[in-house]
Tab-separated table of N, CA and C and ligand atoms in Angstrom:
chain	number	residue	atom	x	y	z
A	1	UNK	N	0.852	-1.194	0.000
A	1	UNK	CA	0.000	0.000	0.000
A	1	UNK	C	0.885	1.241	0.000
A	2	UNK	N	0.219	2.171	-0.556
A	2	UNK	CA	1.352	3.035	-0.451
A	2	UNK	C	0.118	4.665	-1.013
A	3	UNK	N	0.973	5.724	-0.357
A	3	UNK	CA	0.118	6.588	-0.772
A	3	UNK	C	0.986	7.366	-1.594
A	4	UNK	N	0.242	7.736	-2.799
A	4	UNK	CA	0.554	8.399	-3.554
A	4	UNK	C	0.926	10.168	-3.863
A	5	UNK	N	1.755	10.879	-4.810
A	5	UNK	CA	1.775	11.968	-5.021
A	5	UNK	C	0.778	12.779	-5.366
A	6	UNK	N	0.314	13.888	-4.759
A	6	UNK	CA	-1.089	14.494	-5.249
A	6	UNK	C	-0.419	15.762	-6.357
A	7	UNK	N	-1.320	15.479	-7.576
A	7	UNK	CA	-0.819	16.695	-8.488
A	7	UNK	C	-1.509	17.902	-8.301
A	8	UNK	N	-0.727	18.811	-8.447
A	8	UNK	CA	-1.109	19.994	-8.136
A	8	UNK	C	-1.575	20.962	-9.305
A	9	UNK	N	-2.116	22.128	-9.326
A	9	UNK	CA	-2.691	22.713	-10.111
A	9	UNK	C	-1.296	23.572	-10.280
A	10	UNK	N	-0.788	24.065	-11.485
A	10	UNK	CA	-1.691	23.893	-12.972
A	10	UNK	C	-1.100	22.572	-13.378
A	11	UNK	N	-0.728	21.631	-13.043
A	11	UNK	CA	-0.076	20.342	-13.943
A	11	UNK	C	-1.042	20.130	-15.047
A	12	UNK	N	-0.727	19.444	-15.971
A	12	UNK	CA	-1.527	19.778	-17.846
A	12	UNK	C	-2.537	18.447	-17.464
A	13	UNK	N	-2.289	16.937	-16.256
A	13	UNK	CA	-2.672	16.222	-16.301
A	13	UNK	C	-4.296	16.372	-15.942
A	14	UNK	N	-4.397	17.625	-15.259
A	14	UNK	CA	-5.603	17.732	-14.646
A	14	UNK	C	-6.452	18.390	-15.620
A	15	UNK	N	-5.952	18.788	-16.748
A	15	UNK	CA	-6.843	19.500	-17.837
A	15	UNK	C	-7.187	18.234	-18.697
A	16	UNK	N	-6.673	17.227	-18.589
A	16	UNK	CA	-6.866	15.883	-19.479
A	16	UNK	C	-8.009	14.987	-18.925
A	17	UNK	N	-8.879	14.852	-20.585
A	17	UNK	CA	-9.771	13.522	-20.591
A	17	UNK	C	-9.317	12.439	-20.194
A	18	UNK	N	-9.723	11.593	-19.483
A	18	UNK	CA	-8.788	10.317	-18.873
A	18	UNK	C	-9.525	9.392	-19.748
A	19	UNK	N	-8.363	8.051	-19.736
A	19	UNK	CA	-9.088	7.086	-20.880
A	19	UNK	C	-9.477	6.125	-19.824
A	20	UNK	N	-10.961	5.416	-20.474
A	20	UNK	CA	-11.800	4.049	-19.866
A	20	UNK	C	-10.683	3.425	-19.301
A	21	UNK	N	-11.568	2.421	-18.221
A	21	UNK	CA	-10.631	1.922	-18.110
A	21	UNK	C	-11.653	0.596	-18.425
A	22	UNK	N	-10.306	-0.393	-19.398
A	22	UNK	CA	-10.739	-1.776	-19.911
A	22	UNK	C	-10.398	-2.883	-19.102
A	23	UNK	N	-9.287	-2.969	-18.377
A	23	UNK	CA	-8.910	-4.312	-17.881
A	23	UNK	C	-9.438	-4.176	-15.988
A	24	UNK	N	-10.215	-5.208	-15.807
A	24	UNK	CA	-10.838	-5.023	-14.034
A	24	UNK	C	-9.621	-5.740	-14.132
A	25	UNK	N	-8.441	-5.854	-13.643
A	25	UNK	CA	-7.469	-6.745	-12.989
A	25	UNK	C	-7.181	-6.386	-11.665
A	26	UNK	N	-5.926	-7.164	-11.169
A	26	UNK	CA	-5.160	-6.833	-10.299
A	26	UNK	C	-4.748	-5.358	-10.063
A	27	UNK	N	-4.013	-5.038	-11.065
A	27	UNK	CA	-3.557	-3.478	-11.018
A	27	UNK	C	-4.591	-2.408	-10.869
A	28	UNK	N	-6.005	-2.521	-11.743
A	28	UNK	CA	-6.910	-1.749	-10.939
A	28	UNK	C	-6.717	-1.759	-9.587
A	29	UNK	N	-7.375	-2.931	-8.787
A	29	UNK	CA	-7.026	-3.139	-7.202
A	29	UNK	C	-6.465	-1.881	-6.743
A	30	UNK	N	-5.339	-2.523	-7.357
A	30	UNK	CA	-3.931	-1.605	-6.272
A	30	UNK	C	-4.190	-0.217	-6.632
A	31	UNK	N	-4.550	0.328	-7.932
A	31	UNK	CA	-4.904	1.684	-7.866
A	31	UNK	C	-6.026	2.642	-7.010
A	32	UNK	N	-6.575	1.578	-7.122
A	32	UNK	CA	-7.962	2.265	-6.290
A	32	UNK	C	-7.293	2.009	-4.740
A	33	UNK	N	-6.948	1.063	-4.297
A	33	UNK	CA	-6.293	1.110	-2.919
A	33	UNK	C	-5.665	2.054	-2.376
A	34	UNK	N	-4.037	2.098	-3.626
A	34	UNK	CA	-3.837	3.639	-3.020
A	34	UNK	C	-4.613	4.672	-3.554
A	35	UNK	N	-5.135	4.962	-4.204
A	35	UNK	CA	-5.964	6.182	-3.900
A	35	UNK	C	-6.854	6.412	-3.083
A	36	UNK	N	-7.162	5.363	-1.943
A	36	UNK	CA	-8.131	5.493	-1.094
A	36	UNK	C	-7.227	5.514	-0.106
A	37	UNK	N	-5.875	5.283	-0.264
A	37	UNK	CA	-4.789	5.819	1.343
A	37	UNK	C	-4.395	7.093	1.114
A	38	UNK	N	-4.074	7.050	-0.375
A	38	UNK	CA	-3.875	8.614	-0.719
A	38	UNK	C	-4.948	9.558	-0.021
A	39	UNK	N	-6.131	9.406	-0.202
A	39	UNK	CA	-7.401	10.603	-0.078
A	39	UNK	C	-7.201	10.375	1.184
A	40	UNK	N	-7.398	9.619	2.117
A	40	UNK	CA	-7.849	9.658	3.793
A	40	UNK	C	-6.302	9.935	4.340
A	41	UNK	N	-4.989	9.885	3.807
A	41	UNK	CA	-3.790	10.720	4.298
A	41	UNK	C	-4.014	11.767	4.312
A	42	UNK	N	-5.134	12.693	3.169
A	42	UNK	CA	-4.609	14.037	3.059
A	42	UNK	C	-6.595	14.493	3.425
A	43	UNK	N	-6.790	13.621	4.399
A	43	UNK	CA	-8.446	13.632	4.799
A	43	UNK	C	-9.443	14.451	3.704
A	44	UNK	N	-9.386	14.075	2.187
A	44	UNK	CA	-10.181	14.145	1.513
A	44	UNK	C	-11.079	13.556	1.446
A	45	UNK	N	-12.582	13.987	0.747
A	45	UNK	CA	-13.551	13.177	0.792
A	45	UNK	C	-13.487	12.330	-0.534
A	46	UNK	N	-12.674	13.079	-1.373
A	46	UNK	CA	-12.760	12.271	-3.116
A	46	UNK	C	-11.799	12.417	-3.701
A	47	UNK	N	-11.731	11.623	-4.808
A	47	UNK	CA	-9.557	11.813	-5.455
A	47	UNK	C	-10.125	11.220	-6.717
A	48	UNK	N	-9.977	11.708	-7.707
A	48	UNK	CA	-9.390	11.412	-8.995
A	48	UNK	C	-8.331	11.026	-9.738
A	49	UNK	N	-8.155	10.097	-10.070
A	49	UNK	CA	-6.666	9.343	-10.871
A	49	UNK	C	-6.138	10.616	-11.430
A	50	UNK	N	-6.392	11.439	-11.934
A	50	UNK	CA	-5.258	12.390	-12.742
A	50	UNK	C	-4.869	13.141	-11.458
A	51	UNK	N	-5.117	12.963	-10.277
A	51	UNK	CA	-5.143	13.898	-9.512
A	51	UNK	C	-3.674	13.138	-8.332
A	52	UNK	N	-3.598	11.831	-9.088
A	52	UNK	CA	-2.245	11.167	-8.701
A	52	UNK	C	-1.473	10.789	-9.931
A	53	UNK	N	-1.774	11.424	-11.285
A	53	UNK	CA	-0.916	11.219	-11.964
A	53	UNK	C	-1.282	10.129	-13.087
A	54	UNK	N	-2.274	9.522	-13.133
A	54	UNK	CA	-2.790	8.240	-13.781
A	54	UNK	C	-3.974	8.529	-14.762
A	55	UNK	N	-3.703	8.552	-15.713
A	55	UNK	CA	-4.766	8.685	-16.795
A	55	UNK	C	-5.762	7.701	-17.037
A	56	UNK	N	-6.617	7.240	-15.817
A	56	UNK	CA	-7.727	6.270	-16.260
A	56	UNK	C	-8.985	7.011	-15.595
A	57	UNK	N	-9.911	6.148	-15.645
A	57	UNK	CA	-11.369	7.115	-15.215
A	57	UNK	C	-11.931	6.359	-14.330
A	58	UNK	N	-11.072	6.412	-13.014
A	58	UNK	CA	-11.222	6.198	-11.996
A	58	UNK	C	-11.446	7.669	-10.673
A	59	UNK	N	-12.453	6.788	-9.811
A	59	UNK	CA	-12.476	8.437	-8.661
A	59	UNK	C	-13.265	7.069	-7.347
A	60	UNK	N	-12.645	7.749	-6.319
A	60	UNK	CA	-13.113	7.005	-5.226
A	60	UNK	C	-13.666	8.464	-4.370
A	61	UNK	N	-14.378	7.771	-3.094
A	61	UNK	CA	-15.056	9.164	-2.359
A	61	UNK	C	-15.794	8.467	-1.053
A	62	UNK	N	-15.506	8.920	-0.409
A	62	UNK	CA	-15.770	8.185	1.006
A	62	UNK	C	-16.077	9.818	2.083
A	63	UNK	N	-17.457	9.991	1.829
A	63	UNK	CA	-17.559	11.305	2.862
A	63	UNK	C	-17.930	10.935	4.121
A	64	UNK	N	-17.699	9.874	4.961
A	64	UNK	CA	-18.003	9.475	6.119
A	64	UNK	C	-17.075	10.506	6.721
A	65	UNK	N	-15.807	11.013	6.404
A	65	UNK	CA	-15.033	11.906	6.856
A	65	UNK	C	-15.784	12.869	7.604
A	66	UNK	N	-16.964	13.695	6.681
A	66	UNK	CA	-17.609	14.611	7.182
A	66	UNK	C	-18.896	14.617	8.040
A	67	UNK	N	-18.837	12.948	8.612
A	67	UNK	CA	-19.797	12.660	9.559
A	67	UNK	C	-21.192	12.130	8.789
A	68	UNK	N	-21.126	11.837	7.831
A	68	UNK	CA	-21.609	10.602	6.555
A	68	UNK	C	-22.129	9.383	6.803
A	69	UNK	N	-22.067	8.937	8.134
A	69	UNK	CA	-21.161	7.293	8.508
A	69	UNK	C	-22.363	6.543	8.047
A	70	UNK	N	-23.193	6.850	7.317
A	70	UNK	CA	-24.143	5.871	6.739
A	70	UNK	C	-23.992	5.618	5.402
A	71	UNK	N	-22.584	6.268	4.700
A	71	UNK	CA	-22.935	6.273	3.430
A	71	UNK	C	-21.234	5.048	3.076
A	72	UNK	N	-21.076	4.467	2.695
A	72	UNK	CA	-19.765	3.558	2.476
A	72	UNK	C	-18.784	4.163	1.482
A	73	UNK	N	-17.496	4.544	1.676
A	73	UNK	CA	-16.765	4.524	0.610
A	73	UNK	C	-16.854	3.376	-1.038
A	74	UNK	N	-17.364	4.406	-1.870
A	74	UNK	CA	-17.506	3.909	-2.889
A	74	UNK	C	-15.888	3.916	-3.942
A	75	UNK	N	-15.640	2.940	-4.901
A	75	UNK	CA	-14.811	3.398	-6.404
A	75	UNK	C	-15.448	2.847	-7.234
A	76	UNK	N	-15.650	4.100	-7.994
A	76	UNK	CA	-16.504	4.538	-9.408
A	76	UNK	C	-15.674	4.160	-10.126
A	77	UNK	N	-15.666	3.218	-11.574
A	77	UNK	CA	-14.700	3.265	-12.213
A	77	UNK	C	-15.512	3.374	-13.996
A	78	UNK	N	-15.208	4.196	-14.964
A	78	UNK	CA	-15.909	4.526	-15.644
A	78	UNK	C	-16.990	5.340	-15.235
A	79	UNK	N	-16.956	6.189	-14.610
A	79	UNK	CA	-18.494	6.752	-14.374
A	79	UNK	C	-18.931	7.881	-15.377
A	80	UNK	N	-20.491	7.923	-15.508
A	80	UNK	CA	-21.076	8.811	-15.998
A	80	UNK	C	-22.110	9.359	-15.155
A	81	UNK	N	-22.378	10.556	-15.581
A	81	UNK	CA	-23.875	11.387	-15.184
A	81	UNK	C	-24.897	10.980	-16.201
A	82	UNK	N	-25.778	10.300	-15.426
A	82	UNK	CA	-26.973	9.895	-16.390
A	82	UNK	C	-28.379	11.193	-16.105
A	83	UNK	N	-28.398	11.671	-14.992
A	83	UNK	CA	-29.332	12.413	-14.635
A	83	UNK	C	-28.889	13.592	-13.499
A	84	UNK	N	-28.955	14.634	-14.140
A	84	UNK	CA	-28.648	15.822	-12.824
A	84	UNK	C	-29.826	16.974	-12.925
A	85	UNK	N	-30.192	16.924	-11.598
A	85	UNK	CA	-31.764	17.578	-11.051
A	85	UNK	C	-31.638	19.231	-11.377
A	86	UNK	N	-32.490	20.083	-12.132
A	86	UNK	CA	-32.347	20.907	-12.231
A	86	UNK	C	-32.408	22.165	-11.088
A	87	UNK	N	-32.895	21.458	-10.007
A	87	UNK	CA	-32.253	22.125	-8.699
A	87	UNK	C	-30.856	22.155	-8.613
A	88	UNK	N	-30.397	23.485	-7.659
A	88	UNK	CA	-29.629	23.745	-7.929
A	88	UNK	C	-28.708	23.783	-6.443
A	89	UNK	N	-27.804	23.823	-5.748
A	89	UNK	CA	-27.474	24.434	-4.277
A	89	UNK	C	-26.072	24.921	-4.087
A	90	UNK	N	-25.709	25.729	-3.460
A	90	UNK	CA	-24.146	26.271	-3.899
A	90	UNK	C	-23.711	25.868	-2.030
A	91	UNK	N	-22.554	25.654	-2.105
A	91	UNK	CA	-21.543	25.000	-1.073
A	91	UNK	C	-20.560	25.735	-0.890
A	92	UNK	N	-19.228	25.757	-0.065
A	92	UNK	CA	-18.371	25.439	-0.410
A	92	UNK	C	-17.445	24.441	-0.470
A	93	UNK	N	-16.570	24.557	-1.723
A	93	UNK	CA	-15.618	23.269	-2.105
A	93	UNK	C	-14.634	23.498	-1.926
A	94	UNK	N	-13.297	22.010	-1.415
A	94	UNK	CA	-12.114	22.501	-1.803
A	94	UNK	C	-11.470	21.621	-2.530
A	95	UNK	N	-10.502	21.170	-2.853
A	95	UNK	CA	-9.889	20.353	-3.606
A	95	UNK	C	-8.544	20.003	-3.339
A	96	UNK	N	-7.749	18.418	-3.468
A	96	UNK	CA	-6.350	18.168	-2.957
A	96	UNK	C	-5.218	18.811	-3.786
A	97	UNK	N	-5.691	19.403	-5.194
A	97	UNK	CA	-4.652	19.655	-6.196
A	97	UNK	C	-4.710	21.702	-6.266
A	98	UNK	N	-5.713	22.254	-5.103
A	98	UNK	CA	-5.898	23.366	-4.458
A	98	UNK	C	-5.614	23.593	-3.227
A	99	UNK	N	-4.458	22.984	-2.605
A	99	UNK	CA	-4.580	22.887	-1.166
A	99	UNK	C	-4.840	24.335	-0.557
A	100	UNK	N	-5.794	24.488	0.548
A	100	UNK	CA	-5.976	25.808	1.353
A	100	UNK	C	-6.803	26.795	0.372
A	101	UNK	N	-7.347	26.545	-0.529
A	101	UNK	CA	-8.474	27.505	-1.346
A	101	UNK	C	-9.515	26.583	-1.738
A	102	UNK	N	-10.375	27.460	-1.300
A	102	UNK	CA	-11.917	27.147	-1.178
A	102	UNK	C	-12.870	28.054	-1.836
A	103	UNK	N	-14.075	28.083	-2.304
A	103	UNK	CA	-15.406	28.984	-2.820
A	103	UNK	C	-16.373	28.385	-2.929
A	104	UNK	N	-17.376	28.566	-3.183
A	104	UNK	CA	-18.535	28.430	-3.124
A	104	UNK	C	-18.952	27.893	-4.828
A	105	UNK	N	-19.254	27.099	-4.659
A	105	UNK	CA	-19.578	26.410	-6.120
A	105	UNK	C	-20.936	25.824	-6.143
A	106	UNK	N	-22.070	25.876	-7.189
A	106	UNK	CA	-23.222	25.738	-7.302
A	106	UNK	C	-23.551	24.504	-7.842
A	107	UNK	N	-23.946	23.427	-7.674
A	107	UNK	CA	-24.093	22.015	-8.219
A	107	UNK	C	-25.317	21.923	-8.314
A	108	UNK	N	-25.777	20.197	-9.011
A	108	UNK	CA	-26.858	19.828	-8.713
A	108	UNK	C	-27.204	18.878	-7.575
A	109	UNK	N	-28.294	19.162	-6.814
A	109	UNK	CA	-28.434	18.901	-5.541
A	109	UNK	C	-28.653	17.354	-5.584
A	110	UNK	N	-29.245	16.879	-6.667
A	110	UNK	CA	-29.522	15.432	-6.873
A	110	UNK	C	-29.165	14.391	-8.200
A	111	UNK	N	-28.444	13.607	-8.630
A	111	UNK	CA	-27.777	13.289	-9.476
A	111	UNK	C	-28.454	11.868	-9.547
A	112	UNK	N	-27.644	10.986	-10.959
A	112	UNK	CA	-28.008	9.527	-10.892
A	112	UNK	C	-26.204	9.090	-11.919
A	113	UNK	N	-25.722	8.847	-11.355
A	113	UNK	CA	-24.607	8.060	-11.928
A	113	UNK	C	-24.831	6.860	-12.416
A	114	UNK	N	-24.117	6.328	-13.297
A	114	UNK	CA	-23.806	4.715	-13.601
A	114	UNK	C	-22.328	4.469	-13.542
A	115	UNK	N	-21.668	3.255	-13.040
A	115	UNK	CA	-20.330	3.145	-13.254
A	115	UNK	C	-20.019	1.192	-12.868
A	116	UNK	N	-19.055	1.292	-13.396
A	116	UNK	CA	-18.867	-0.059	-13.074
A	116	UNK	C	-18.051	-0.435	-11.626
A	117	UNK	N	-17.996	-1.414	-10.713
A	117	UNK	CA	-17.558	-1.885	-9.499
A	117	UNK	C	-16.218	-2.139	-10.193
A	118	UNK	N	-15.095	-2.035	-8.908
A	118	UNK	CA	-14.124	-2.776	-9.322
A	118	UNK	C	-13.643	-3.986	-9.998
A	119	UNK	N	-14.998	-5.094	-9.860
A	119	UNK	CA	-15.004	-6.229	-10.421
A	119	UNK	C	-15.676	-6.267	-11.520
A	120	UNK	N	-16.089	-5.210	-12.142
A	120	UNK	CA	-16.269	-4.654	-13.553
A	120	UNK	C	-17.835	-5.068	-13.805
A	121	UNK	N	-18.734	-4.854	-12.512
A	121	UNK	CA	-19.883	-5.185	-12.366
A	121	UNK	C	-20.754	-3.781	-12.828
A	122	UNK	N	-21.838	-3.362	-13.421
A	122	UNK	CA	-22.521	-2.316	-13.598
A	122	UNK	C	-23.056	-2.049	-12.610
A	123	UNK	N	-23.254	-0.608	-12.229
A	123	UNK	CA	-23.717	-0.257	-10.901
A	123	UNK	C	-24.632	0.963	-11.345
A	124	UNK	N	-25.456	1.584	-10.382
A	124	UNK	CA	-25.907	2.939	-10.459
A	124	UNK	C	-26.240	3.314	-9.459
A	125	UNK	N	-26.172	4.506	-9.158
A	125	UNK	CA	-26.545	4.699	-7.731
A	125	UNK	C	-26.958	6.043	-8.110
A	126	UNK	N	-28.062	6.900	-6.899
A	126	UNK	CA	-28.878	7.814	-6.828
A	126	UNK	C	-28.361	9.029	-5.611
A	127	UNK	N	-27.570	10.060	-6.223
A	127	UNK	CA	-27.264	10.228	-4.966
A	127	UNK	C	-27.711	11.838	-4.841
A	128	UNK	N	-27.662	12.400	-3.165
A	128	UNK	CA	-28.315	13.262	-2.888
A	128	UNK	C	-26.893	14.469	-2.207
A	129	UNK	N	-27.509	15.727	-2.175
A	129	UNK	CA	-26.382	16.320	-1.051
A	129	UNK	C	-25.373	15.767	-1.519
A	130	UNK	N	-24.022	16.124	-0.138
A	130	UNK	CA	-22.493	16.236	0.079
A	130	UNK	C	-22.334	15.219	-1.141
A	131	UNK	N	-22.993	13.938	-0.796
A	131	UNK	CA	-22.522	12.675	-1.978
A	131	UNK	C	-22.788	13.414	-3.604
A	132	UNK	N	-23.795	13.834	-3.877
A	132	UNK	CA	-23.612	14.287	-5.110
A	132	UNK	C	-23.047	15.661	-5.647
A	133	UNK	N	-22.432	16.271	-4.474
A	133	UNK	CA	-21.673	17.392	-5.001
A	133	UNK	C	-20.234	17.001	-4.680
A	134	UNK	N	-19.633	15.597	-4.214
A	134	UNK	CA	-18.656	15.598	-4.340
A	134	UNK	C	-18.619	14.095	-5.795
A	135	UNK	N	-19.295	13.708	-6.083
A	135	UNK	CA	-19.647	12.660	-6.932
A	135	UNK	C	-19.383	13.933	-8.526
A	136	UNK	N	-20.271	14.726	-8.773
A	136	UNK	CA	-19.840	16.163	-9.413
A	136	UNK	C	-18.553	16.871	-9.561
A	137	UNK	N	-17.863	17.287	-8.512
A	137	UNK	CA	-16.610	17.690	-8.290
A	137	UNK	C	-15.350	16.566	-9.438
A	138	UNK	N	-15.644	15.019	-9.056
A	138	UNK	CA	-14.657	14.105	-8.826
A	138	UNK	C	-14.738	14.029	-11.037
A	139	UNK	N	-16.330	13.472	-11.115
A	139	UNK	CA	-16.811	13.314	-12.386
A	139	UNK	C	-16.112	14.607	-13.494
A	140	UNK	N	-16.181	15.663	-12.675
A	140	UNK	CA	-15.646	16.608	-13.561
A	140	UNK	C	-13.691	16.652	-13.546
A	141	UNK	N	-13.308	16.241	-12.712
A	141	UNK	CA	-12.178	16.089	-12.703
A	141	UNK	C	-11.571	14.989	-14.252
A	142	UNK	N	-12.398	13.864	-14.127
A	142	UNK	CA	-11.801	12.797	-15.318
A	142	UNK	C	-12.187	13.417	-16.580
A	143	UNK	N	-12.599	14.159	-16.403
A	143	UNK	CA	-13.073	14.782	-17.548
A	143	UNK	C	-12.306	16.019	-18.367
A	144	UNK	N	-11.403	16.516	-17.014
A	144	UNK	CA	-10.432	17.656	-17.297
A	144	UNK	C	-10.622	18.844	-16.403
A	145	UNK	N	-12.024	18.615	-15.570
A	145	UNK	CA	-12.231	19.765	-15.746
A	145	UNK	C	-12.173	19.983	-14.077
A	146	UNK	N	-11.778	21.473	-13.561
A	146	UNK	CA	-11.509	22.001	-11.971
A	146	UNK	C	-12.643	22.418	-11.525
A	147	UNK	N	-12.859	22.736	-10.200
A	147	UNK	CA	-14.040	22.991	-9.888
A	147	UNK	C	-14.153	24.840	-10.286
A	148	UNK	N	-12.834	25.114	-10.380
A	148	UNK	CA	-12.169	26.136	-10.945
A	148	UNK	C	-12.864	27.090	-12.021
A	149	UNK	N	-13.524	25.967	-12.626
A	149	UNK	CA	-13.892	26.637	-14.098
A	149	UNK	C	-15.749	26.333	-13.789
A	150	UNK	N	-16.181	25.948	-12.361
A	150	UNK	CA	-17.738	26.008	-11.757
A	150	UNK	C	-17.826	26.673	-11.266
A	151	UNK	N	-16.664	28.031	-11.193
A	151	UNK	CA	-16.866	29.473	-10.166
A	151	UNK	C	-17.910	29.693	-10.897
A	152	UNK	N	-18.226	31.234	-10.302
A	152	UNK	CA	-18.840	32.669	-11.265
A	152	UNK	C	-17.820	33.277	-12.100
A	153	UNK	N	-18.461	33.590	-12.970
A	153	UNK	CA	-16.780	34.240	-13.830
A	153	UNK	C	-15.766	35.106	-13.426
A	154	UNK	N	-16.558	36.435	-12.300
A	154	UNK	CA	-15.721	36.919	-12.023
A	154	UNK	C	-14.694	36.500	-10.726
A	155	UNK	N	-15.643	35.229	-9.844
A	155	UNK	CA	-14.402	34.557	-9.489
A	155	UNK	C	-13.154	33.810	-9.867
A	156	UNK	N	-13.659	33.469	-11.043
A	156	UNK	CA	-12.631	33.042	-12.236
A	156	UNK	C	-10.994	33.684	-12.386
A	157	UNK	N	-11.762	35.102	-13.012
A	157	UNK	CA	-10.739	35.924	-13.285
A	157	UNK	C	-9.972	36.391	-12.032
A	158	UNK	N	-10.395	36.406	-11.616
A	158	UNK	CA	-9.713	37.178	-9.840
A	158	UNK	C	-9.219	35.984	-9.814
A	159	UNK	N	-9.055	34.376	-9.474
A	159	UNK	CA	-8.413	32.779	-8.681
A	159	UNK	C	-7.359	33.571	-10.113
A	160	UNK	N	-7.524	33.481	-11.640
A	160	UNK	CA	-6.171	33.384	-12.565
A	160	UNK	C	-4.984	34.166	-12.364
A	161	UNK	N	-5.888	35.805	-11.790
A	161	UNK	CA	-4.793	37.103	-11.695
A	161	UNK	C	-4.189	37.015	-10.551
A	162	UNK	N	-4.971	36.414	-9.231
A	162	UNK	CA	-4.045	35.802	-8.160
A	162	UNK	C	-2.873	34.558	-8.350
A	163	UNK	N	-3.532	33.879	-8.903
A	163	UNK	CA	-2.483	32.693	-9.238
A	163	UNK	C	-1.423	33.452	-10.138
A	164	UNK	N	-1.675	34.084	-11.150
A	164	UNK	CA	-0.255	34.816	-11.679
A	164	UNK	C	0.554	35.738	-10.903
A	165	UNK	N	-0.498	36.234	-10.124
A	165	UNK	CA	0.630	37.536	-9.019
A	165	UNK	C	1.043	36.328	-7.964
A	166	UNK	N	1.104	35.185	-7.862
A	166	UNK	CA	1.681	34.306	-7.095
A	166	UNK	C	1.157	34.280	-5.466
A	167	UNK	N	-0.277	35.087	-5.894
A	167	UNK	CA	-0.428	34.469	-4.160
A	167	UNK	C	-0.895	33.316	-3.658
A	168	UNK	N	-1.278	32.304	-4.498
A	168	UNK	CA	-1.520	30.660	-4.207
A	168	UNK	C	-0.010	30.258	-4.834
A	169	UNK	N	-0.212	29.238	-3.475
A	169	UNK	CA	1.055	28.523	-4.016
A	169	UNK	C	0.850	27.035	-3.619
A	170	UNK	N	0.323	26.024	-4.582
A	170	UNK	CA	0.344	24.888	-4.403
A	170	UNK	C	1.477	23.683	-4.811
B	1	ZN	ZN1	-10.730	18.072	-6.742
């Protein structure tokens, strides 16, 4: 077991589509393993493979962290959004490849995923709240995308002109 390197923003990996993943083997296993020592080392609720460096479309998420304890650490592997509720609710988020910056980001309050189990079983699940705004967060990650670019715009521009005048430093 071993926990992994968390990539940090701007690395190019986190702007990247991640590819399916085809083979349920062994080496899945071990990926999803450490990424589930990875996330609870750095007491995240969710981690994305590009977010350790690995280009597959994998994301694990275990919010029992935040007092959850009814809900089980899940790994999504292939996942999609099949259904997101046109309700709407804004939070705030943070992220492992943002360490120490946070905002308020607007999701959908109720979602329906599909993805396959580690043992390459089809799954779907219905999820509500924290679970589906961090299920959102993670989904958009394999996809390329930061929660970064789910600001308001003009929080946008203000996180870029800070990050160039160097006052985040991840
Ligand atoms: Zn993130």
């Amino acid at each position: 077991m071993s926990v992994l390197k968390v990539v940090k923003y701007p690395s190019d990996i986190l702007k990247q589509k991640l590819l399916p993943v085809e083979n349920f083997n062994s080496d899945l296993k071990y990926i999803v393993r450490d990424m589930f020592e990875t996330m609870y080392a750095h007491n995240g609720i969710g981690l994305a493979a590009n977010q350790v460096g690995i280009n597959k479309r994998i994301v694990v998420v275990d919010i029992s962290l935040k007092g959850e304890k009814k809900v089980l650490p899940i790994a999504l592997i292939n996942p999609e959004i099949t259904y997101q509720s046109k309700k709407k609710q804004i939070a705030e988020e943070g992220c492992l490849s943002f360490p120490g910056f946070f905002d308020k980001i607007s999701r959908s309050v109720s979602i329906e995923v599909e993805y396959y189990d580690i043992n390459g079983k089809k799954q779907k699940i219905l999820a509500e709240g924290l679970l589906a705004r961090v299920l959102q967060h993670e989904i958009d990650h394999i996809n390329g995308i930061t929660f970064i670019e789910r600001m308001k715009i003009n929080k946008q521009i203000k996180f870029y002109l800070m990050f160039w005048l160097g006052k985040y430093k991840f």
